[in-house]
Amino acid sequence: MRFFLRRGLFYVITFWAAVTINFFIPRIMPGDPVRALIARNQGRIPSEAEASLRILFGLDQDTTLWQQYLDYWALLFRGDLGISFTYFPTPVSDVIAQALPWTIGLVGIATILSFTIGTLLGTGIGWRRGTWADSLLPISTFFSAVPYFWLALIAITIFSVTLGWFPASGSYDRSLIPMWSWEFVGSVIYYGTLPALTIVISSISGWILGMRNMMVTVSSEDYVTVAQAKGLSERAVMFGYAARNAILPQVSSFALSLGFIVGGTLVMEIVFSYQGIGYLLFTAVAAKDYPLMQGIFLVITVAVLIANIVADIAYGILDPRTRQEG
Amino acid sequence: MTIDTSIVEESEELAKPSQAPMTGVVAARGRGGFGRRRAGGKPPKFLFMRNSKAVAGLVILAFFLLIAIIGPWIAPYDPSARSSDVLQPPSWQHLFGTTHLGQDVFSQIVVGTRGVIIVGFVAGILATAIGVIIGVTAGYIGGLGDETLSVLANVFLVIPQLPLIIIIAGQLPSVGGVTVAVVIAITGWAWGARVLRAQTLSLRKRDFVEAARANGESTWRIITVEILPNLTAIIASGFVGTVAFAVLSLITLSFIGIGNTGEWNWGTVLYQAQAQLALQRGAWWWFVPAGLCIALLGMALTLINFGIDEFVNPRLRSTGVNAKSLRKRGIRPRIGFTPVVRETDAPRTAIAPHLAEHTEPTDAARPADAARPADAAASAEAEASSPTSKGARA
């Protein structure tokens, strides 16, 4: 229990830190782009929306920094992230809420696939060390060195432009109306295949390599030798004894690298013009839509934190010692 | 990130005492003519350079460094100059073809190398410096200070870096290469700090550090003279990993269109290619070379890191005896045993893997710890605090 308490406290601190960073970034930046934007939209912005923008970007110079900070938190707890300039006058939270499910669906499924396949492959390669399987490593190294988005560009050229198998951009057939029908779901899957495939290919090598290295280490432990000496089947030793222990660091590194994966896959969305958070961030940056940028960062951070908490709980369940150690 | 992941796993593996006796023995192995050593002879210098992966990586890196220095002089055209050769495929005039404005892609890439390398190295150096300061301090002072600094590092690890870099860089009025490097360093130091902290924590209790303390050496001297040299390998691989991360981040930022202030780098080439619909026009030469350069540089850095990993952890290294040579020697790879091949001048003998595994501790003639500081670190990581290190043994 102490373990979960400690981790819980850590996530509270991280959340606080992310919000605080978000609070200070616009305040320490030179120049005042938001004030200019508000001035340009004078009269069009409702007064309470303008008030929240002032709090978000620290335009009220007459209040103390501490008061601004408190106001900022109060604003966040009401779920008010200001209004978007590009999608004027839609609130930022609404804009993000539309994009979020797409990203979670695409990136989530692709990441889970990549982790599962990579870990299984790594188990096999680590187990059969010194056979042909080792030659898979350099190939996966190459793919891990390539930036996500470049691989996506190549994939589009080959599979969309040249072969015409998959659509090059978008997330579903625009002639369909979004609803829960087989046709629409099928279209979403069809459009999502290529982006998901690219994510899996470029992120899988990390899992293969990590698992393989752990397998190499774990398979020389005494209990593995004992299991073999008992005459257990190869499969039982591999999965029940070696892989079971080797997977623990995988889970913790999964949690840690999540932030990076999310960052990388956001760029993937930009290439595919996939209507998720990453594409939204891209349009926000291009249009200098500061409230939207800040809101997206906050939402991404919270999403990563939640995923981390899930990974932590999984780790706690998998490894009883962590619960005892605290 | 994949690079970094392997580092952490590495340090966790280091935590096992069972591996320590291995160190001295596996040094000699015949792979591609590298690394032959007389048994019982003097420990070879530049052992690191005998690792063919590391050498390959260093050679590629040196090539890019050279281009970064002389790039602007050897570029055949001004990268921004327009010409009438619009969207030409590669030819002898334009090695990598031309853009929609008739600019020479080859020149853009050659000139752009400098920007990539500078940002990569500036960010790498800065982030490593921050990581060393925070990680070593946290590991050495312990207690509340350690807790605070660890939480700080972990917070920076969990917060998604790329979006953070994007919103910081996106709000700066003008973003030059060095600014991007600083932003990347501020957000990317945490991984190194975390690994270094764990290692320092275990070094702190070691006898030689205790002895230095008993001798009345100052804290500063203990850290710089006793502890830091033992962290060299980890610092180096952290640096290499950060450079790779910084290069990727810079290119990603440029690709999104942040920080394009007229400086050429590989990311700006890709940005233009994407913006001008090079894909739809079938102008593959516009984005393939830049991507391959990134991949090549990234692979070089990964290879160097593999080299460092294998240098530190012999168990990984010995897998370098590849499948073919194992079969030739009549060794069947067995689970749980590290094939150890010892080469002497006399008729080659390959010791059966399981025998080697067990005879080795008595065989280790050479005091490995004295020879290589990195191994010393490996041998006594037993007290490392990560849960996994306690893991497999319990």
XYZ file of C-alpha atoms in Angstrom:
720
model
C 0.000 0.000 0.000
C 2.863 2.286 0.865
C 4.191 1.801 -2.647
C 0.996 3.048 -4.212
C 0.832 5.972 -1.811
C 4.334 7.037 -2.728
C 3.634 6.739 -6.419
C 0.382 8.611 -5.987
C 2.204 11.434 -4.264
C 4.738 11.467 -7.052
C 2.045 11.850 -9.691
C 0.445 14.669 -7.748
C 3.812 16.425 -7.673
C 4.335 15.803 -11.388
C 0.917 17.144 -12.217
C 1.573 20.203 -10.119
C 4.937 20.697 -11.844
C 3.409 20.397 -15.313
C 0.727 22.944 -14.491
C 3.284 25.279 -12.965
C 5.519 25.021 -16.024
C 2.503 25.747 -18.151
C 1.746 28.748 -15.960
C 5.206 30.234 -16.203
C 6.062 29.619 -19.867
C 3.949 32.453 -21.299
C 4.989 34.725 -18.449
C 8.713 34.450 -18.966
C 8.532 34.642 -22.742
C 9.534 37.959 -24.236
C 6.874 39.787 -26.217
C 3.170 39.682 -25.736
C 1.493 37.941 -28.670
C -1.743 37.226 -26.827
C -2.373 40.842 -25.931
C -2.003 41.709 -29.590
C -4.451 38.992 -30.547
C -6.995 40.148 -28.005
C -6.617 43.697 -29.248
C -7.194 42.543 -32.795
C -10.336 40.651 -31.800
C -11.612 43.523 -29.701
C -15.340 43.280 -29.150
C -15.609 39.805 -30.602
C -14.378 38.007 -27.526
C -16.999 37.631 -24.778
C -15.917 39.368 -21.633
C -15.619 36.287 -19.423
C -13.572 34.493 -22.093
C -11.285 37.495 -22.215
C -10.964 37.363 -18.437
C -9.883 33.729 -18.529
C -7.382 34.484 -21.293
C -5.954 37.244 -19.152
C -5.495 34.818 -16.297
C -4.027 32.110 -18.521
C -1.418 34.377 -20.047
C -0.729 36.690 -17.163
C -1.925 39.885 -18.781
C -3.189 41.344 -15.518
C -0.133 43.176 -14.365
C -1.882 44.807 -11.426
C -2.439 41.553 -9.509
C 0.389 39.762 -7.716
C 1.972 36.690 -9.244
C 0.614 34.584 -6.392
C -2.917 35.816 -7.025
C -2.497 35.050 -10.724
C -1.328 31.568 -9.826
C -4.364 30.926 -7.620
C -6.700 32.254 -10.305
C -5.001 29.974 -12.795
C -5.641 26.892 -10.697
C -9.232 27.919 -10.085
C -9.664 28.241 -13.824
C -8.225 24.799 -14.464
C -10.466 23.137 -11.906
C -13.437 24.553 -13.746
C -12.036 22.940 -16.897
C -11.660 26.329 -18.502
C -8.634 26.428 -20.779
C -9.586 29.632 -22.546
C -10.913 29.945 -26.054
C -9.172 28.906 -29.210
C -8.196 31.611 -31.680
C -8.254 29.335 -34.705
C -11.582 27.731 -33.891
C -13.024 30.977 -32.561
C -15.105 31.119 -30.405
C -15.003 27.415 -29.423
C -13.469 26.797 -26.004
C -10.105 25.031 -26.080
C -11.451 22.168 -23.989
C -14.106 21.390 -26.612
C -11.610 21.454 -29.450
C -9.326 19.080 -27.579
C -12.178 16.789 -26.582
C -12.957 16.239 -30.245
C -9.410 15.310 -31.152
C -8.451 13.257 -28.105
C -10.328 9.997 -28.832
C -8.637 9.716 -32.231
C -5.187 10.003 -30.769
C -5.871 7.670 -27.873
C -7.334 5.111 -30.246
C -4.558 5.225 -32.804
C -1.543 5.706 -30.565
C -2.903 3.480 -27.819
C -3.581 0.491 -30.039
C -0.351 0.916 -31.974
C 1.716 1.208 -28.791
C 0.153 -1.841 -27.183
C 0.696 -3.831 -30.386
C 4.300 -2.680 -30.613
C 4.993 -3.500 -26.973
C 3.432 -6.951 -27.192
C 5.025 -8.009 -30.469
C 8.371 -6.466 -29.552
C 8.499 -8.163 -26.175
C 7.609 -11.539 -27.673
C 10.223 -11.167 -30.400
C 12.789 -10.038 -27.849
C 12.019 -13.096 -25.740
C 12.658 -15.353 -28.693
C 15.834 -13.601 -29.782
C 17.247 -13.442 -26.285
C 16.479 -17.109 -25.747
C 18.075 -18.259 -28.957
C 21.113 -16.123 -28.569
C 23.846 -16.876 -31.031
C 21.564 -18.079 -33.797
C 20.199 -16.438 -36.912
C 17.771 -14.496 -34.752
C 20.575 -12.151 -33.712
C 20.690 -10.768 -37.223
C 17.296 -9.157 -36.633
C 18.941 -6.712 -34.259
C 20.785 -4.491 -36.757
C 17.632 -4.208 -38.858
C 15.593 -3.031 -35.912
C 18.392 -0.635 -34.943
C 18.086 1.021 -38.307
C 14.366 1.508 -37.899
C 14.798 2.972 -34.450
C 17.294 5.526 -35.744
C 14.892 6.761 -38.395
C 12.577 9.519 -37.229
C 8.939 8.435 -37.020
C 7.740 11.025 -39.448
C 10.252 10.171 -42.125
C 9.235 6.544 -42.065
C 5.686 7.777 -42.424
C 6.663 9.827 -45.477
C 8.232 6.774 -47.081
C 5.239 4.626 -46.194
C 2.924 7.148 -47.844
C 5.061 7.232 -50.974
C 5.117 3.472 -51.306
C 1.691 2.384 -50.108
C -0.459 5.372 -50.981
C 1.085 7.204 -53.912
C 2.702 4.297 -55.754
C 0.626 1.267 -54.835
C -2.556 3.050 -53.846
C -3.400 0.501 -51.152
C -4.064 2.930 -48.341
C -5.226 6.541 -48.181
C -2.443 9.067 -47.675
C -4.182 11.287 -45.167
C -7.228 11.728 -43.010
C -8.823 9.462 -40.465
C -12.009 8.270 -42.197
C -13.842 8.546 -45.467
C -15.212 12.099 -45.561
C -18.350 11.033 -47.381
C -19.457 9.022 -44.347
C -21.191 10.432 -41.322
C -19.441 9.577 -38.038
C -21.608 7.037 -36.199
C -21.443 3.507 -34.885
C -21.982 1.631 -38.117
C -19.872 -1.149 -39.615
C -19.165 0.952 -42.628
C -17.814 3.846 -40.612
C -15.791 1.706 -38.217
C -14.361 -0.161 -41.177
C -13.365 3.101 -42.772
C -11.662 4.261 -39.569
C -9.692 1.017 -39.404
C -8.797 1.259 -43.085
C -7.516 4.816 -42.677
C -5.729 4.008 -39.437
C -3.838 0.974 -40.667
C -0.955 2.763 -42.313
C -0.278 5.224 -39.464
C -0.526 2.433 -36.908
C 1.785 0.216 -38.933
C 4.387 2.966 -39.139
C 4.238 3.571 -35.402
C 4.670 -0.127 -34.702
C 7.593 -0.528 -37.090
C 9.506 2.449 -35.775
C 8.947 1.847 -32.088
C 9.218 -1.916 -31.939
C 12.998 -2.154 -31.886
C 13.285 -0.609 -28.442
C 11.086 -3.318 -26.989
C 12.904 -6.074 -28.861
C 16.275 -4.848 -27.692
C 15.290 -4.235 -24.087
C 13.632 -7.613 -23.754
C 16.474 -9.404 -25.471
C 19.095 -7.879 -23.185
C 17.071 -8.754 -20.115
C 16.509 -12.297 -21.377
C 20.236 -12.722 -21.916
C 20.845 -11.744 -18.312
C 17.973 -13.608 -16.733
C 18.516 -16.831 -18.652
C 21.829 -17.365 -16.883
C 20.215 -17.250 -13.462
C 20.291 -20.352 -11.342
C 16.552 -20.814 -11.238
C 16.475 -21.071 -15.021
C 19.131 -23.763 -14.928
C 17.215 -25.568 -12.211
C 14.033 -25.383 -14.230
C 15.846 -26.916 -17.144
C 17.423 -29.562 -14.982
C 13.983 -30.527 -13.755
C 13.206 -31.441 -17.316
C 10.555 -28.823 -17.902
C 9.703 -28.177 -21.492
C 11.624 -25.486 -23.304
C 8.504 -23.392 -23.619
C 7.707 -23.616 -19.925
C 11.204 -22.506 -18.977
C 11.255 -19.720 -21.512
C 7.939 -18.144 -20.627
C 7.360 -19.313 -17.086
C 10.820 -18.723 -15.687
C 12.948 -16.499 -17.881
C 10.527 -14.165 -19.659
C 8.426 -13.731 -16.571
C 11.310 -12.134 -14.738
C 12.795 -10.392 -17.723
C 9.612 -8.502 -18.465
C 9.668 -6.393 -15.303
C 12.114 -3.743 -16.545
C 10.161 -3.691 -19.783
C 7.085 -2.571 -17.920
C 8.920 0.147 -16.045
C 10.672 1.390 -19.157
C 7.329 1.322 -20.917
C 6.041 3.761 -18.356
C 9.088 5.972 -18.624
C 9.303 6.100 -22.390
C 5.625 6.794 -22.774
C 6.150 10.531 -22.876
C 8.561 10.086 -25.716
C 6.329 7.732 -27.635
C 3.481 10.199 -27.390
C 5.702 13.010 -28.635
C 6.897 10.943 -31.570
C 3.488 9.753 -32.595
C 2.126 13.275 -32.495
C 4.411 14.076 -35.394
C 3.108 11.003 -37.151
C -0.366 12.504 -37.054
C 0.959 15.649 -38.650
C 2.308 13.685 -41.597
C -0.903 11.743 -42.063
C -3.122 14.765 -41.323
C -4.806 12.498 -38.812
C -7.324 14.514 -36.862
C -5.823 13.853 -33.437
C -4.051 15.929 -30.818
C -0.773 16.051 -32.715
C -2.338 17.506 -35.819
C -4.184 19.962 -33.621
C -0.932 21.013 -31.976
C 0.568 21.470 -35.406
C -2.227 23.738 -36.575
C -2.098 25.608 -33.257
C 1.636 26.250 -33.632
C 1.259 27.320 -37.244
C -1.586 29.707 -36.358
C 0.075 30.925 -33.148
C -2.970 29.792 -31.211
C -1.391 30.020 -27.767
C -4.366 28.996 -25.610
C -4.780 25.856 -27.690
C -1.059 25.016 -27.485
C -1.042 25.361 -23.717
C -4.209 23.353 -23.347
C -2.909 20.558 -25.552
C 0.314 20.318 -23.571
C -1.640 20.045 -20.350
C -3.953 17.381 -21.732
C -1.096 15.342 -23.188
C 0.729 15.481 -19.861
C -2.331 14.342 -17.959
C -2.861 11.506 -20.440
C 0.739 10.377 -20.054
C 0.429 10.567 -16.275
C -2.660 8.377 -16.321
C -0.929 5.846 -18.542
C 2.013 5.899 -16.139
C -0.244 5.227 -13.204
C -1.713 2.239 -15.040
C 1.762 0.932 -15.808
C 2.733 1.418 -12.174
C -0.245 -0.541 -10.941
C 0.570 -3.285 -13.431
C 4.118 -3.336 -12.154
C 2.945 -3.532 -8.588
C 0.741 -6.475 -9.429
C 3.446 -8.232 -11.429
C 6.199 -7.778 -8.892
C 5.156 -8.235 -5.265
C 8.498 -6.960 -4.004
C 7.824 -3.413 -5.129
C 4.801 -3.358 -2.875
C 6.854 -4.432 0.104
C 9.806 -2.168 -0.534
C 7.699 0.915 -0.723
C 14.529 6.856 -26.683
C 15.280 3.334 -27.553
C 18.896 4.081 -27.026
C 18.226 5.409 -23.626
C 16.115 2.459 -22.681
C 19.000 0.163 -23.295
C 21.171 2.241 -21.033
C 18.856 1.862 -18.140
C 18.468 -1.807 -18.656
C 22.183 -1.835 -18.802
C 22.596 -0.266 -15.432
C 20.105 -2.656 -14.033
C 22.011 -5.540 -15.417
C 25.176 -4.154 -14.019
C 23.624 -4.548 -10.661
C 24.231 -8.238 -10.651
C 27.307 -9.453 -8.872
C 27.176 -12.766 -10.670
C 28.512 -11.149 -13.765
C 31.524 -9.595 -12.269
C 33.952 -12.474 -12.559
C 33.271 -12.641 -16.259
C 34.976 -9.430 -17.009
C 38.539 -10.436 -17.414
C 38.053 -13.373 -19.629
C 35.955 -12.528 -22.579
C 38.268 -9.860 -23.806
C 39.741 -11.969 -26.558
C 37.513 -13.036 -29.291
C 37.996 -13.424 -32.974
C 35.566 -11.404 -34.935
C 36.515 -9.980 -38.273
C 40.152 -9.970 -37.294
C 39.573 -7.655 -34.372
C 40.414 -8.331 -30.830
C 42.955 -11.087 -30.819
C 45.068 -11.090 -27.732
C 47.574 -13.408 -26.243
C 46.163 -15.141 -23.246
C 47.827 -13.814 -20.155
C 49.427 -10.937 -22.015
C 49.222 -7.304 -21.110
C 45.712 -5.877 -21.199
C 45.315 -4.209 -24.555
C 45.001 -0.491 -24.833
C 42.037 1.020 -26.604
C 39.964 -2.038 -25.931
C 36.974 0.033 -26.844
C 38.352 0.563 -30.330
C 38.414 -3.164 -30.933
C 34.672 -3.309 -30.887
C 33.679 -3.317 -34.527
C 30.284 -1.771 -33.775
C 31.847 1.141 -31.950
C 34.421 1.624 -34.687
C 31.773 1.640 -37.400
C 29.768 4.171 -35.413
C 32.766 6.403 -34.793
C 33.745 6.335 -38.463
C 30.272 7.425 -39.583
C 30.157 10.104 -36.892
C 33.590 11.390 -37.948
C 32.354 11.601 -41.520
C 29.423 13.779 -40.527
C 31.626 15.928 -38.307
C 33.916 16.511 -41.259
C 30.985 17.482 -43.475
C 29.739 19.781 -40.741
C 33.073 21.611 -40.726
C 33.800 21.813 -44.435
C 30.207 21.626 -45.690
C 29.742 25.219 -46.824
C 32.978 25.037 -48.852
C 32.330 21.794 -50.653
C 28.664 22.427 -51.454
C 28.456 22.767 -55.235
C 25.666 25.366 -55.162
C 24.270 27.992 -52.843
C 21.518 26.012 -51.082
C 19.039 28.873 -51.363
C 19.857 29.891 -54.929
C 17.061 29.288 -57.391
C 17.620 28.002 -60.868
C 15.609 27.012 -63.878
C 16.115 23.278 -63.242
C 12.842 22.774 -61.407
C 12.102 19.433 -59.699
C 14.832 17.559 -61.502
C 15.516 13.958 -60.474
C 19.078 13.138 -59.396
C 21.693 13.624 -62.098
C 25.399 14.407 -62.232
C 24.611 18.118 -62.179
C 22.406 17.764 -59.118
C 23.356 14.663 -57.166
C 20.150 14.615 -55.113
C 17.954 16.433 -57.621
C 16.375 19.850 -57.226
C 13.429 21.430 -55.433
C 10.390 23.173 -56.861
C 12.466 26.371 -57.027
C 15.407 24.688 -58.653
C 17.482 24.630 -55.464
C 20.089 21.892 -55.220
C 19.035 19.337 -52.588
C 22.563 17.972 -52.222
C 23.887 21.396 -51.283
C 21.063 21.915 -48.830
C 21.919 18.696 -47.068
C 25.669 19.279 -47.056
C 25.271 22.812 -45.711
C 22.554 21.705 -43.295
C 24.800 19.153 -41.614
C 26.468 21.863 -39.571
C 23.244 23.032 -37.970
C 22.293 19.484 -37.028
C 25.680 18.647 -35.551
C 25.990 21.909 -33.612
C 22.563 21.604 -32.031
C 23.129 17.920 -31.293
C 26.413 18.479 -29.558
C 25.533 21.703 -27.736
C 22.366 20.101 -26.397
C 24.257 16.889 -25.592
C 26.977 18.699 -23.676
C 24.561 20.937 -21.775
C 22.175 18.122 -20.889
C 25.024 15.845 -19.836
C 26.456 18.581 -17.654
C 23.110 19.162 -15.944
C 22.595 15.414 -15.628
C 26.023 14.836 -14.090
C 25.663 17.693 -11.632
C 22.201 16.692 -10.480
C 22.667 12.931 -10.672
C 26.016 12.779 -8.891
C 24.973 15.320 -6.284
C 21.768 13.423 -5.562
C 23.548 10.103 -5.354
C 26.346 11.425 -3.194
C 24.560 13.582 -0.663
C 21.646 11.198 -0.162
C 18.837 11.943 2.240
C 16.349 14.685 1.625
C 18.434 16.369 -1.059
C 18.533 13.094 -2.950
C 14.787 12.663 -2.656
C 14.136 16.162 -3.939
C 16.496 15.914 -6.877
C 15.221 12.453 -7.802
C 11.663 13.671 -7.841
C 12.754 16.579 -10.005
C 14.439 14.236 -12.472
C 11.480 11.888 -12.515
C 9.085 14.743 -13.119
C 11.092 15.778 -16.163
C 11.138 12.177 -17.319
C 7.408 11.770 -17.157
C 6.426 15.082 -18.729
C 6.325 14.489 -22.479
C 9.381 16.229 -23.833
C 8.529 16.914 -27.424
C 5.252 18.732 -26.734
C 7.045 20.715 -24.022
C 9.807 21.653 -26.455
C 7.196 22.568 -29.038
C 5.253 24.895 -26.762
C 8.414 26.559 -25.436
C 9.979 26.969 -28.867
C 6.631 27.929 -30.365
C 6.275 30.886 -28.006
C 9.739 32.277 -28.501
C 9.709 35.203 -30.901
C 12.777 34.064 -32.813
C 14.222 30.590 -32.583
C 17.797 30.010 -33.645
C 19.715 26.758 -33.516
C 21.350 27.436 -30.153
C 18.033 28.376 -28.541
C 16.606 25.076 -29.666
C 19.659 23.308 -28.251
C 19.196 24.994 -24.872
C 15.502 24.131 -24.772
C 16.276 20.513 -25.655
C 18.955 20.364 -22.947
C 16.619 21.795 -20.309
C 14.008 19.167 -21.068
C 16.279 16.217 -21.807
C 18.770 15.896 -18.953
C 16.696 13.731 -16.647
C 17.474 10.293 -18.005
C 21.209 10.667 -17.565
C 20.744 12.078 -14.091
C 18.650 9.106 -13.053
C 21.139 6.525 -14.230
C 24.076 8.419 -12.739
C 22.340 8.757 -9.410
C 21.839 5.018 -9.098
C 25.461 4.385 -9.935
C 26.820 7.060 -7.601
C 24.672 5.678 -4.828
C 26.448 2.357 -5.036
C 29.904 3.846 -5.510
C 29.508 6.018 -2.449
C 29.632 3.054 -0.111
C 32.576 1.372 -1.789
C 35.781 0.855 0.098
C 37.970 3.125 -1.963
C 35.592 6.011 -1.461
C 35.386 5.304 2.259
C 39.170 5.191 2.340
C 39.432 8.517 0.568
C 37.020 9.985 3.054
C 38.972 8.551 5.952
C 42.085 10.117 4.480
C 40.405 13.444 4.849
C 40.005 14.207 1.171
C 37.573 16.984 0.440
C 34.126 16.148 -0.870
C 34.925 17.942 -4.099
C 38.013 15.840 -4.620
C 36.237 12.602 -3.802
C 33.588 13.381 -6.371
C 35.893 14.514 -9.136
C 38.803 12.130 -8.615
C 37.283 9.026 -7.054
C 33.733 8.860 -8.319
C 33.556 10.601 -11.681
C 36.200 8.453 -13.411
C 34.140 5.400 -12.514
C 31.133 6.905 -14.181
C 32.870 7.607 -17.489
C 31.152 4.881 -19.477
C 27.714 5.826 -18.245
C 28.308 9.510 -18.838
C 29.577 8.747 -22.329
C 26.616 6.625 -23.287
C 24.262 9.173 -21.771
C 25.918 11.876 -23.840
C 25.641 9.855 -27.033
C 22.004 9.099 -26.309
C 21.244 12.755 -25.665
C 22.925 13.820 -28.891
C 20.741 11.372 -30.788
C 17.672 12.666 -28.996
C 18.635 16.283 -29.668
C 19.199 15.622 -33.361
C 15.821 13.952 -33.668
C 14.123 16.747 -31.729
C 15.724 19.478 -33.807
C 14.727 17.781 -37.029
C 11.226 17.204 -35.768
C 10.904 20.854 -34.739
C 12.179 22.064 -38.085
C 9.881 19.631 -39.831
C 6.879 21.029 -38.000
C 8.041 24.475 -38.986
C 9.340 25.787 -35.676
C 12.685 27.487 -35.718
C 13.003 28.056 -39.417
C 15.029 31.198 -39.421
C 16.703 30.657 -42.742
C 19.258 28.224 -41.335
C 19.453 25.060 -43.363
C 19.275 21.721 -41.661
C 17.916 18.325 -42.640
C 14.624 19.078 -40.946
C 14.077 22.243 -43.004
C 14.656 20.252 -46.186
C 11.966 17.801 -45.090
C 9.676 20.653 -44.080
C 9.917 22.172 -47.545
C 9.431 18.801 -49.169
C 6.291 18.206 -47.138
C 4.971 21.728 -47.646
C 5.521 21.593 -51.409
C 3.778 18.219 -51.714
C 6.911 16.407 -52.803
C 5.164 13.154 -51.959
C 2.258 13.720 -54.287
C 4.545 14.942 -57.041
C 6.614 11.788 -56.726
C 9.756 13.784 -55.916
C 11.275 11.086 -53.746
C 14.774 12.550 -54.041
C 13.617 15.542 -52.067
C 13.071 13.724 -48.786
C 14.831 10.375 -49.065
C 18.439 11.669 -48.755
C 17.703 13.819 -45.702
C 15.976 10.929 -43.959
C 18.784 8.536 -44.771
C 21.309 11.007 -43.370
C 19.305 11.232 -40.146
C 19.042 7.468 -39.972
C 22.744 7.047 -40.655
C 23.741 9.558 -37.991
C 21.277 8.051 -35.538
C 22.559 4.585 -36.287
C 26.154 5.705 -35.808
C 25.271 7.047 -32.367
C 23.362 3.870 -31.505
C 26.309 1.737 -32.585
C 28.671 3.749 -30.412
C 26.299 3.207 -27.531
C 26.185 -0.522 -28.226
C 29.961 -0.455 -28.149
C 29.924 1.253 -24.766
C 27.272 -1.175 -23.491
C 29.254 -4.185 -24.574
C 32.417 -2.677 -23.184
C 30.766 -2.327 -19.799
C 28.778 -5.554 -19.818
C 30.760 -8.504 -21.123
C 27.705 -10.707 -21.227
C 26.321 -8.652 -24.064
C 29.711 -8.454 -25.682
C 30.286 -12.156 -25.931
C 27.197 -12.481 -28.042
C 29.334 -10.839 -30.673
C 30.568 -14.330 -31.415
C 28.079 -14.705 -34.165
C 26.022 -17.669 -35.104
C 28.247 -18.761 -37.954
C 31.480 -18.747 -36.037
C 29.846 -20.586 -33.177
C 28.751 -23.325 -35.518
C 32.194 -23.477 -37.050
C 33.671 -24.013 -33.642
C 31.149 -26.656 -32.852
C 29.527 -24.735 -30.034
C 25.820 -25.132 -29.685
C 24.280 -22.088 -28.084
C 22.743 -23.159 -24.820
C 20.366 -21.278 -22.679
C 21.849 -19.645 -19.694
C 25.452 -19.955 -20.697
C 27.605 -17.340 -22.231
C 29.863 -18.863 -24.817
C 33.372 -17.814 -23.927
C 35.960 -18.248 -26.589
C 39.567 -17.964 -25.701
C 42.102 -17.697 -28.445
C 45.725 -18.537 -28.005
C 48.546 -18.499 -30.471
C 48.854 -22.238 -30.335
C 46.155 -24.369 -31.986
C 42.874 -22.692 -31.405
C 40.807 -24.218 -28.712
C 37.283 -23.371 -28.041
C 36.271 -24.106 -24.520
C 32.873 -25.627 -24.242
C 30.540 -22.960 -23.005
C 29.392 -24.587 -19.824
C 32.946 -25.426 -18.806
C 34.110 -21.933 -19.430
C 31.339 -20.534 -17.360
C 32.366 -22.431 -14.310
C 36.104 -22.463 -14.486
C 36.417 -18.855 -15.216
C 36.640 -17.158 -11.813
C 39.813 -19.048 -10.988
C 41.051 -18.440 -14.464
C 40.760 -14.714 -14.410
C 44.412 -13.971 -14.189
C 44.115 -10.295 -14.779
C 42.717 -7.988 -12.123
C 39.943 -6.669 -14.244
C 38.867 -4.062 -11.788
C 42.166 -2.330 -11.793
C 42.407 -2.380 -15.527
C 39.093 -0.862 -16.327
C 37.175 1.454 -14.088
C 33.914 0.683 -15.799
C 34.161 -2.928 -14.801
C 34.893 -1.949 -11.277
C 31.592 -0.237 -11.292
C 29.967 -3.375 -12.553
C 31.383 -5.643 -9.928
C 30.039 -3.946 -6.890
C 26.731 -2.600 -7.940
C 25.124 -5.048 -5.606
C 23.669 -2.399 -3.382
C 22.002 -0.547 -6.213
C 18.618 0.590 -5.198
C 16.509 -0.185 -8.235
C 13.795 -2.727 -7.579
C 14.801 -4.873 -10.516
C 18.292 -5.386 -9.233
C 16.843 -6.989 -6.207
C 14.443 -8.620 -8.529
C 15.853 -11.597 -10.237
C 17.943 -12.749 -7.347
C 15.369 -12.849 -4.606
